[in-house]
Short mmCIF file of C-alpha atoms in Angstrom, two decimals:
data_model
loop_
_atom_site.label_atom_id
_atom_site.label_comp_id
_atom_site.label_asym_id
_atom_site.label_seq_id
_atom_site.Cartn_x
_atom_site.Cartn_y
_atom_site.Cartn_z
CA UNK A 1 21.97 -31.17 -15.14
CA UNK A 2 23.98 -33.48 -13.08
CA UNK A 3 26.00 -34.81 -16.00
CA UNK A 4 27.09 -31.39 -16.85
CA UNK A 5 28.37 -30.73 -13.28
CA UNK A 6 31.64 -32.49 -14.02
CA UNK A 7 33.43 -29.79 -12.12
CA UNK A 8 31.79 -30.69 -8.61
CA UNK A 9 33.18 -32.08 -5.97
CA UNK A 10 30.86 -34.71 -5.91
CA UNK A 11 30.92 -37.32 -8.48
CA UNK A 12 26.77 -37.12 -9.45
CA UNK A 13 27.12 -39.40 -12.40
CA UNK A 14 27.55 -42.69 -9.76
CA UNK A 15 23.92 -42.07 -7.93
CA UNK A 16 21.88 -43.20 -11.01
CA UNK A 17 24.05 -46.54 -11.03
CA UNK A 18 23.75 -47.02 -7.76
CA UNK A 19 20.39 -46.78 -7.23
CA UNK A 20 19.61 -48.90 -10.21
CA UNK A 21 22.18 -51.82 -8.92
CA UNK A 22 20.09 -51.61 -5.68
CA UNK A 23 16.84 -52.01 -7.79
CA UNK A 24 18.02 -54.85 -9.27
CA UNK A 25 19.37 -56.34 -6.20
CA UNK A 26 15.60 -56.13 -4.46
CA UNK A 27 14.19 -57.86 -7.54
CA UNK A 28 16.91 -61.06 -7.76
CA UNK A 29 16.18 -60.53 -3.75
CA UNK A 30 12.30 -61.34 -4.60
CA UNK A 31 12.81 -64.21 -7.88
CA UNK A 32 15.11 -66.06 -5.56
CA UNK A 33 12.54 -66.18 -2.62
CA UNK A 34 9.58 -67.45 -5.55
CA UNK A 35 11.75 -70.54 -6.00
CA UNK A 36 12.13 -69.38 -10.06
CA UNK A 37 15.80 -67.61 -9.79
CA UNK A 38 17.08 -69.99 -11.98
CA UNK A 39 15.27 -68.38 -15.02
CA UNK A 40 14.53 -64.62 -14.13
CA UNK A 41 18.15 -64.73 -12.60
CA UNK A 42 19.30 -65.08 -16.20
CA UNK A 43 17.11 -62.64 -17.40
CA UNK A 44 17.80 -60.08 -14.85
CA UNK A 45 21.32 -60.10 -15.88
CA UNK A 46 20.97 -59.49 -19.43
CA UNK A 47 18.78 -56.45 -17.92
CA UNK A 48 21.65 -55.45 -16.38
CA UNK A 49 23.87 -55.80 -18.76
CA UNK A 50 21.94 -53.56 -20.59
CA UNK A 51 21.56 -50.72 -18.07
CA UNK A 52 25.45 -50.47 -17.57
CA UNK A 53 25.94 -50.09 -21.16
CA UNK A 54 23.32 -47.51 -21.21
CA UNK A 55 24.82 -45.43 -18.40
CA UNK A 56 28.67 -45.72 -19.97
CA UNK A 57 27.16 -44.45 -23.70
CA UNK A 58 25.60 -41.66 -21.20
CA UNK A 59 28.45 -40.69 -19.22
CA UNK A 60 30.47 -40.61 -22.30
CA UNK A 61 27.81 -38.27 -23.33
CA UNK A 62 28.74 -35.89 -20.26
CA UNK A 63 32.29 -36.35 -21.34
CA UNK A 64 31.98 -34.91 -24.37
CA UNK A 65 29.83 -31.93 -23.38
CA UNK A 66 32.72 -31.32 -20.89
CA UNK A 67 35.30 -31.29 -23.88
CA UNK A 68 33.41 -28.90 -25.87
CA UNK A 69 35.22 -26.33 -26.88
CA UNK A 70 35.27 -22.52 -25.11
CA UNK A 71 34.28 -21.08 -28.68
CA UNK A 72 31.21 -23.64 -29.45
CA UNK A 73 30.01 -22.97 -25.76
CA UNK A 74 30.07 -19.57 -26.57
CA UNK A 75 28.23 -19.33 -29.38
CA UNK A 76 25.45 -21.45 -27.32
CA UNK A 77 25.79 -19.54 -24.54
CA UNK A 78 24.10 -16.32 -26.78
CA UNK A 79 21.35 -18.06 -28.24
CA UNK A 80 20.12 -18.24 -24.49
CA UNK A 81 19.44 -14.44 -24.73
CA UNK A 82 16.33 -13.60 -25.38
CA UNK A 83 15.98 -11.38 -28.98
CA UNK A 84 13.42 -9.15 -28.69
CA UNK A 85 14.71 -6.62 -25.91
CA UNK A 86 16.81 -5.79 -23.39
CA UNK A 87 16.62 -8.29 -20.49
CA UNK A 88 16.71 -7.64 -16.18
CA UNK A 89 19.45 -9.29 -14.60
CA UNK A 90 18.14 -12.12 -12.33
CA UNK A 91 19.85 -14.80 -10.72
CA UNK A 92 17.16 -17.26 -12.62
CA UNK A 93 17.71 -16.10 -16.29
CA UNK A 94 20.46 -15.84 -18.51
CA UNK A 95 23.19 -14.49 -18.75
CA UNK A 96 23.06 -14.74 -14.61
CA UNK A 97 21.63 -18.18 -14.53
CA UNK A 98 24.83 -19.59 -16.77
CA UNK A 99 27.22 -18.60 -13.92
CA UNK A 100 25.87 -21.05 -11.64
CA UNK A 101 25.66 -24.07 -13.63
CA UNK A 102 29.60 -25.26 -12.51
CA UNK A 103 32.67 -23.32 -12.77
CA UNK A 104 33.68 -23.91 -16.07
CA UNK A 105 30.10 -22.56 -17.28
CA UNK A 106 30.48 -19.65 -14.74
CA UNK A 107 34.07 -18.28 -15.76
CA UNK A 108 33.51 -18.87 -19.67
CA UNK A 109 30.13 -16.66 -18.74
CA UNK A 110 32.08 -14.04 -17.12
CA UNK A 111 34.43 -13.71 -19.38
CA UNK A 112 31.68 -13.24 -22.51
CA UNK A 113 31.54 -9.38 -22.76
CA UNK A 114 29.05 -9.82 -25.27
CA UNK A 115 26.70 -11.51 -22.59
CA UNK A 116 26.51 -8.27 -20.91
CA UNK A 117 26.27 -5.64 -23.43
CA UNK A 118 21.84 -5.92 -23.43
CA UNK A 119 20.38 -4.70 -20.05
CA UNK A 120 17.19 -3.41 -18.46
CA UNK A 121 17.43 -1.59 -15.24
CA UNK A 122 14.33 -0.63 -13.69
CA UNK A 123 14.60 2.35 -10.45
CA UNK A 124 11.87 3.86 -8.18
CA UNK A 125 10.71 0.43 -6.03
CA UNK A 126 11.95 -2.67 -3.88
CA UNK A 127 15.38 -2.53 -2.73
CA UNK A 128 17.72 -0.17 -4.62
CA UNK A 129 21.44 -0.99 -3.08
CA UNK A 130 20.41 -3.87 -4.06
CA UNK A 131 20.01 -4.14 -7.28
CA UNK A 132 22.39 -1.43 -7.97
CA UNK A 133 24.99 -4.11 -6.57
CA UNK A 134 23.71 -6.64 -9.22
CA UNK A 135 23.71 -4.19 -11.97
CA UNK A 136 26.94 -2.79 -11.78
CA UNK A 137 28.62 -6.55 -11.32
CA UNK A 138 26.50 -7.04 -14.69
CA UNK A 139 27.97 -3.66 -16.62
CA UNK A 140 31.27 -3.80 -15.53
CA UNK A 141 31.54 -7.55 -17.19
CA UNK A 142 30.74 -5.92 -20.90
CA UNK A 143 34.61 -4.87 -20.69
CA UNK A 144 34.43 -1.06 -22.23
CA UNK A 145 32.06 -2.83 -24.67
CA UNK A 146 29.37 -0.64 -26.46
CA UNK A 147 25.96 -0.79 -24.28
CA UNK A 148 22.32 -1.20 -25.06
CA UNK A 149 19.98 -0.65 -21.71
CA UNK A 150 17.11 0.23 -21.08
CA UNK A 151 16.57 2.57 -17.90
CA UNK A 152 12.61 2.64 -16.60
CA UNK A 153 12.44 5.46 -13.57
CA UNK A 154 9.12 5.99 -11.60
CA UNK A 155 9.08 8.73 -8.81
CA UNK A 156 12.08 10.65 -10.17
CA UNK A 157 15.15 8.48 -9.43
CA UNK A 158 17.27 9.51 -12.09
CA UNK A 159 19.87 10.52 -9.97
CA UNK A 160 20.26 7.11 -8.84
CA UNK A 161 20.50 5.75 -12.16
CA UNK A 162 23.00 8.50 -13.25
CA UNK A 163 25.48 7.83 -10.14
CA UNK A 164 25.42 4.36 -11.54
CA UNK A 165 26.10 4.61 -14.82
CA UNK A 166 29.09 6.73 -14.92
CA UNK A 167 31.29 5.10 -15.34
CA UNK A 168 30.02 3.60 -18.33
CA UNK A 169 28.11 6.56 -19.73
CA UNK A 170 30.81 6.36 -23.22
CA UNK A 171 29.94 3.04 -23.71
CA UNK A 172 26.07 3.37 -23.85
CA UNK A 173 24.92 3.47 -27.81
CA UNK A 174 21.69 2.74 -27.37
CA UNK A 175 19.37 3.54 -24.87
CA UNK A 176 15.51 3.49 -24.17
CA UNK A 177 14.21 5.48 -21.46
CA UNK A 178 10.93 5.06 -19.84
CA UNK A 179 9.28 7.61 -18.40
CA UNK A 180 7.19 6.30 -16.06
CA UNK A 181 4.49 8.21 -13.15
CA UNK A 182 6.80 11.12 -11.47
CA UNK A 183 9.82 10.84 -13.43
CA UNK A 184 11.56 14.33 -14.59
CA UNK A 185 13.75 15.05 -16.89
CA UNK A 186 17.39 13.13 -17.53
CA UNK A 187 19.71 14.74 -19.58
CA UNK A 188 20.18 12.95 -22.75
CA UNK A 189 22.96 14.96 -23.68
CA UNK A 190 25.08 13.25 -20.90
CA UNK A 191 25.25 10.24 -22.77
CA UNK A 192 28.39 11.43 -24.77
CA UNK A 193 28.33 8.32 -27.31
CA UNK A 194 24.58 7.99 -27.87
CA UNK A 195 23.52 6.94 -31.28
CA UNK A 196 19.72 5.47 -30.96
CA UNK A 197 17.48 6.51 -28.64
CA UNK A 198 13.85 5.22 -27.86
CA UNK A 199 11.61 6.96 -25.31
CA UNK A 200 8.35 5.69 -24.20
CA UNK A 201 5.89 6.20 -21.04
CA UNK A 202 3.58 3.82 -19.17
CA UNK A 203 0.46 5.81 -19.92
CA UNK A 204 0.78 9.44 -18.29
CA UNK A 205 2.10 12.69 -19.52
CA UNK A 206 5.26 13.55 -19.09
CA UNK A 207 6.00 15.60 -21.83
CA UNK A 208 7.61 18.64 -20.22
CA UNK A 209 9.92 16.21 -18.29
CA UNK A 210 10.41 14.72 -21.79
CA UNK A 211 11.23 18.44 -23.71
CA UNK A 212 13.84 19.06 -21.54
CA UNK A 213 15.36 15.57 -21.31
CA UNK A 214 16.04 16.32 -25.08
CA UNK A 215 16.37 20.01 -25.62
CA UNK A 216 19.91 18.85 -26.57
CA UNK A 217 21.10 15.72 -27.69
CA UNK A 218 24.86 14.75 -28.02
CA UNK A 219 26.43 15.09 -31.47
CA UNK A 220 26.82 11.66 -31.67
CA UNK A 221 23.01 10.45 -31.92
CA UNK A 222 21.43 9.46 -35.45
CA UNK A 223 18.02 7.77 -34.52
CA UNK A 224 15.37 9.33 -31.96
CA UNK A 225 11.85 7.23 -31.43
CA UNK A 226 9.29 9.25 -29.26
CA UNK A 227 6.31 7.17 -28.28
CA UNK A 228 3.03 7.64 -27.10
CA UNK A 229 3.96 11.34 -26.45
CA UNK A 230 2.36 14.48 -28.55
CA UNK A 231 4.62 17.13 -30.02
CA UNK A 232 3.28 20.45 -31.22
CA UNK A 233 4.26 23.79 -32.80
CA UNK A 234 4.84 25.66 -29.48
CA UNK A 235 6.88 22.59 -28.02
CA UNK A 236 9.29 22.17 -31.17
CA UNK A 237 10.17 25.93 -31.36
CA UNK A 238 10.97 26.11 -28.04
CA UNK A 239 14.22 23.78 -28.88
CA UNK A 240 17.80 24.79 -29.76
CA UNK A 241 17.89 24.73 -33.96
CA UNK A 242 20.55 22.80 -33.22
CA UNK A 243 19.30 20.69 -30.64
CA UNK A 244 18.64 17.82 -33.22
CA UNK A 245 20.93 18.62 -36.16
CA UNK A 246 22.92 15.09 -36.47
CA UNK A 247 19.71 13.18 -36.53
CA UNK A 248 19.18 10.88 -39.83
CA UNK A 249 16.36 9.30 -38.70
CA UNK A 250 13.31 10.54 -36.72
CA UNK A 251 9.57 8.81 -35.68
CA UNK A 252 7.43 11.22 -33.63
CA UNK A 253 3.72 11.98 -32.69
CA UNK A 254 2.41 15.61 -33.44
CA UNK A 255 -0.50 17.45 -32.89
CA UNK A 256 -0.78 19.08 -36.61
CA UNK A 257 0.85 19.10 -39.67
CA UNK A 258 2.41 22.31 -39.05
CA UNK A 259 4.97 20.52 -36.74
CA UNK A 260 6.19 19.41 -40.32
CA UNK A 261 8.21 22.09 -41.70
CA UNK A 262 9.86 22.91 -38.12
CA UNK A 263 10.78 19.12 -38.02
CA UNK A 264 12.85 19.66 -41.42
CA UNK A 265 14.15 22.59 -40.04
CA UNK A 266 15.38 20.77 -36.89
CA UNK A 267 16.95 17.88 -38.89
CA UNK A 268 19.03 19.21 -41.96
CA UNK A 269 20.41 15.76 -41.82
CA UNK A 270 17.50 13.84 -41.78
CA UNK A 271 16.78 11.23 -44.67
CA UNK A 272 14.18 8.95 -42.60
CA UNK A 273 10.76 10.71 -40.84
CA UNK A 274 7.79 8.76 -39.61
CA UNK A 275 4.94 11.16 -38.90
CA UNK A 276 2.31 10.33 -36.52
CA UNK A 277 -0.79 12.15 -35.32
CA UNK A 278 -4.06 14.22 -35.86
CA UNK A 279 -3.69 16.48 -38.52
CA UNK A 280 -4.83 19.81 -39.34
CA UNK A 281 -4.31 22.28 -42.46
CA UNK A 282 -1.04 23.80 -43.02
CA UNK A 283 -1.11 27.48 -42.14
CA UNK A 284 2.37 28.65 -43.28
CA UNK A 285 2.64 29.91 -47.18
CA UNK A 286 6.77 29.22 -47.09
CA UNK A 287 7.93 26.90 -49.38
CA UNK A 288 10.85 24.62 -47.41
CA UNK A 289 13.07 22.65 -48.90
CA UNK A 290 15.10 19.61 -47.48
CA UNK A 291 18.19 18.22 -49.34
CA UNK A 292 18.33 14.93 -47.59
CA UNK A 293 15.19 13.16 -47.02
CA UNK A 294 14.64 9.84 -48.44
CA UNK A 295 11.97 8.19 -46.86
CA UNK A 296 8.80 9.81 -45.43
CA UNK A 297 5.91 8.03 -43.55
CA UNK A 298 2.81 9.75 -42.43
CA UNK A 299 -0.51 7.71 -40.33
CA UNK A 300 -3.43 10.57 -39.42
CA UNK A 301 -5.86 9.97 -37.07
CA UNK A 302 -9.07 12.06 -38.09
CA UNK A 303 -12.67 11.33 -39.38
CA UNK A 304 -12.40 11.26 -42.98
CA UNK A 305 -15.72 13.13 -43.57
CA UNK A 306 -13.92 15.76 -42.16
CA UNK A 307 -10.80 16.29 -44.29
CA UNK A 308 -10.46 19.02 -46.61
CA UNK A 309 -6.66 19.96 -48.24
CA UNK A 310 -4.19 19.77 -45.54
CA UNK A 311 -1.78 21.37 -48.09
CA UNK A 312 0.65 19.00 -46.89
CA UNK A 313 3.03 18.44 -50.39
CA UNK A 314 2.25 22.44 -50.99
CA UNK A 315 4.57 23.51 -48.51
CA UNK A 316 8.10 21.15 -49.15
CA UNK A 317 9.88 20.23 -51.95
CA UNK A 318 12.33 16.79 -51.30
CA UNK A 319 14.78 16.70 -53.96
CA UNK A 320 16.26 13.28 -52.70
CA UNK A 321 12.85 11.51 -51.89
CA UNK A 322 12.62 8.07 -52.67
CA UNK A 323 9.85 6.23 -50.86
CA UNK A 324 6.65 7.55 -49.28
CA UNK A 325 3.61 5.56 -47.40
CA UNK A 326 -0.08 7.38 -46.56
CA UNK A 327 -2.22 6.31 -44.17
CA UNK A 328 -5.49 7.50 -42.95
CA UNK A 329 -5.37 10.85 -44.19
CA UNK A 330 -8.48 10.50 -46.17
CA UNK A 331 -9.16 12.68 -49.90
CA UNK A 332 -5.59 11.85 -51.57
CA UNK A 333 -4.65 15.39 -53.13
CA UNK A 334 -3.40 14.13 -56.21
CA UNK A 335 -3.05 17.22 -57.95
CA UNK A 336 -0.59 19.12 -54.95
CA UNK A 337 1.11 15.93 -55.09
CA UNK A 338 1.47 15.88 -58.69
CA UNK A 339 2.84 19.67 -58.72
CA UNK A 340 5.49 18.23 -55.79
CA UNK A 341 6.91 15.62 -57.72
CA UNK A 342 7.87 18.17 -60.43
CA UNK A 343 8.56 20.44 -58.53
CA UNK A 344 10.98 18.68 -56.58
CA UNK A 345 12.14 16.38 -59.12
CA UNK A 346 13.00 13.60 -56.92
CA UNK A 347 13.60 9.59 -57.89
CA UNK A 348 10.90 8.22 -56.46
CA UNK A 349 10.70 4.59 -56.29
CA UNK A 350 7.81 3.32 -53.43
CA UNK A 351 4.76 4.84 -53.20
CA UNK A 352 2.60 3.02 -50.70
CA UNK A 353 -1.43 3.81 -50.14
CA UNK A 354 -2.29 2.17 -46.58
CA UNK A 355 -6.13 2.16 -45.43
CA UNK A 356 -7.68 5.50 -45.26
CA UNK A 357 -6.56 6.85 -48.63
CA UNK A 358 -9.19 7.76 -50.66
CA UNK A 359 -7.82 7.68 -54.37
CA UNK A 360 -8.86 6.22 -58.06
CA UNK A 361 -7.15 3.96 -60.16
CA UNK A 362 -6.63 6.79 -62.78
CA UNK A 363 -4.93 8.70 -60.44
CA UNK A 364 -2.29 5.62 -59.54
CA UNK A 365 -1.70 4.88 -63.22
CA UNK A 366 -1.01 8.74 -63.85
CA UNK A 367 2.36 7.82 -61.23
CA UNK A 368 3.17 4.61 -63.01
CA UNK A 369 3.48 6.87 -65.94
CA UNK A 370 5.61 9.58 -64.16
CA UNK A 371 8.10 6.36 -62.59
CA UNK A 372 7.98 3.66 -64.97
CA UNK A 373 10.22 1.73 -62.30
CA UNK A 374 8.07 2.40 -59.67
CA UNK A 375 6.74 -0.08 -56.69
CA UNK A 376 3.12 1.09 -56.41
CA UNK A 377 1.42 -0.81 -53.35
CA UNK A 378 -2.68 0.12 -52.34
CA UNK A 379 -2.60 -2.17 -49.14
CA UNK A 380 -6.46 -0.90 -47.07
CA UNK A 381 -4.85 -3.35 -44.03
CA UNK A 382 -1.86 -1.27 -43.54
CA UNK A 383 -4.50 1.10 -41.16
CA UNK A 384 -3.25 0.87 -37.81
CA UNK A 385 -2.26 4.71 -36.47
CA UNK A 386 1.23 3.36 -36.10
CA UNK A 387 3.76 1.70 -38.21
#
């Protein structure tokens, strides 16, 4: 670290020679009082010979790391954030930590927008003014960059968290909320230039303080991810039909496959769904059909023994499907399934049976017959109740 600190006021790079020239000095010091200096004396300077040339290859080392350019430091200033999420600002991680290396480090850090564009930013413990402090020095360094933060609120301190963010609310396109033990609602629809949103919850219930946090979402948003959080009938139709018209892509958790056809009906727009939860038999006898669906995943959760027709393919017709994966909804109703495909007449080309599809080999031909083309996978490890 000391060779990068070129910046200091204190020239670091002369310690190391110093002590090392005092090393030696001891040593000579000693061989001279052994009555052999004569010999080791020539030896130690060849030593030390060596070590000086060792320490000028190394400080031209630092040089060069000091003449790197601002664009090269860049670039390996961003593989030092982490990947797989949004990270907490902290004086002991990046992007935070690169600010304190020397000043040239610090102001090229400052000046990366793109360093500050991932955040999480947790409310509802420890000291709140704060951290507020240190997140807003964080988001105002993104430069009217887009955002992608993650907000966890315990206790109900969205107001907090709201008086912080706005004056960056436009710039937020991403956004995963966690709902966490006494948190109510936040109004999604606030977030004016949303476009994927992610909610999950630390174990409890808070799926009233959920409904309402998305009984509208702004026009802008195309992806909504509800985790760990149970939908049903009586929930969905209490929604705005508009409430979720500009989605085109949709995973949820319902209690029944009758949440199905109001989903469609939510999301004219919709061409991705990932369907999660215990299902029962379709009750409805209304044929719906949705324009705009390409891909449809559905994972039960049920004891096969159990499962009669869930009339599941009787109710829709998908003109536009394209891929579709089962799992763990036990008997596979090939027949309905058949009458679907022609009735909808779409161009299906994956068909995907995870674990917990009970089917024969006849049956799977009888679609490789239908779509020539088509990617037929029968994977029994793809069981897991989510994707």
């Amino acid at each position: 670290m000391h060779t990068l600190n070129s910046e200091s006021n204190v020239d670091l790079s002369v310690i190391p020679d110093t002590l090392q020239n005092i090393q030696l000095d001891v040593v000579m010091h000693e061989v001279s009082a052994q009555n052999s200096a004569s010999y080791r004396h020539r030896q130690l300077v060849k030593k030390k010979a060596k070590i000086v040339q060792s320490n000028n290859s190394h400080g031209g080392f630092s040089s060069a790391i000091s003449r790197l350019p601002t664009e090269i430091l860049a670039q390996i200033f961003l593989y030092c954030i982490p990947e797989d999420g949004n990270g907490t600002p902290a004086p002991y991680l990046a992007p935070m930590l690169l600010t304190t290396v020397c000043r040239r480090w610090g102001e090229v850090a400052v000046d990366m927008s793109s360093l500050w564009r991932r955040l999480r930013l947790e409310v509802g413990h420890g000291d709140w003014q704060q951290r507020a402090f240190c997140y807003d020095s964080c988001l105002k360094r993104s430069r009217g960059r887009q955002l992608s933060l993650t907000l966890e609120c315990h206790d109900n301190y969205w107001t907090e968290l709201r008086s912080l963010l706005q004056p960056y609310v436009d710039q937020i396109s991403s956004l995963s909320l966690g709902f966490f033990s006494g948190a109510g609602a936040l109004a999604v629809a606030d977030f004016r230039g949303l476009e994927e949103l992610v909610i999950y919850t630390d174990g409890s219930d808070p799926i009233l303080s959920v409904a309402h946090s998305i009984a509208q979402l702004p026009p802008s948003m195309r992806s909504l991810k509800l985790m760990d959080l149970w939908f049903n009938l009586k929930l969905l139709s209490g929604l705005n039909p508009l409430a979720w018209a500009g989605l085109t892509n949709l995973d949820i958790v319902v209690d029944g496959l009758d949440s199905f056809p109001r989903l469609l009906r939510l999301c004219p727009n919709l061409s991705s769904l990932t369907m999660i939860g215990i299902f029962t038999a379709i009750k409805t006898s209304e044929l719906l059909a949705h324009a705009n669906l390409r891909s449809l995943r559905i994972s039960g959760h049920l004891h096969l023994e159990s499962i009669g027709n869930l009339g599941l393919f009787d109710a829709i017709t998908l003109p536009n499907l394209r891929a579709l994966e089962v799992r763990n909804i036990g008997q596979w109703p090939h027949e309905e399934f058949k009458a679907f495909l022609t009735r909808s007449q779409c161009p299906l080309e994956t068909l995907i049976f995870g674990g917990g599809v009970m089917t024969t080999d006849q049956r799977l031909a009888e679609y490789v017959t239908l779509f020539p083309s088509l990617e037929l996978v029968v994977d029994p490890m793809r069981s897991t109740f989510y994707f």
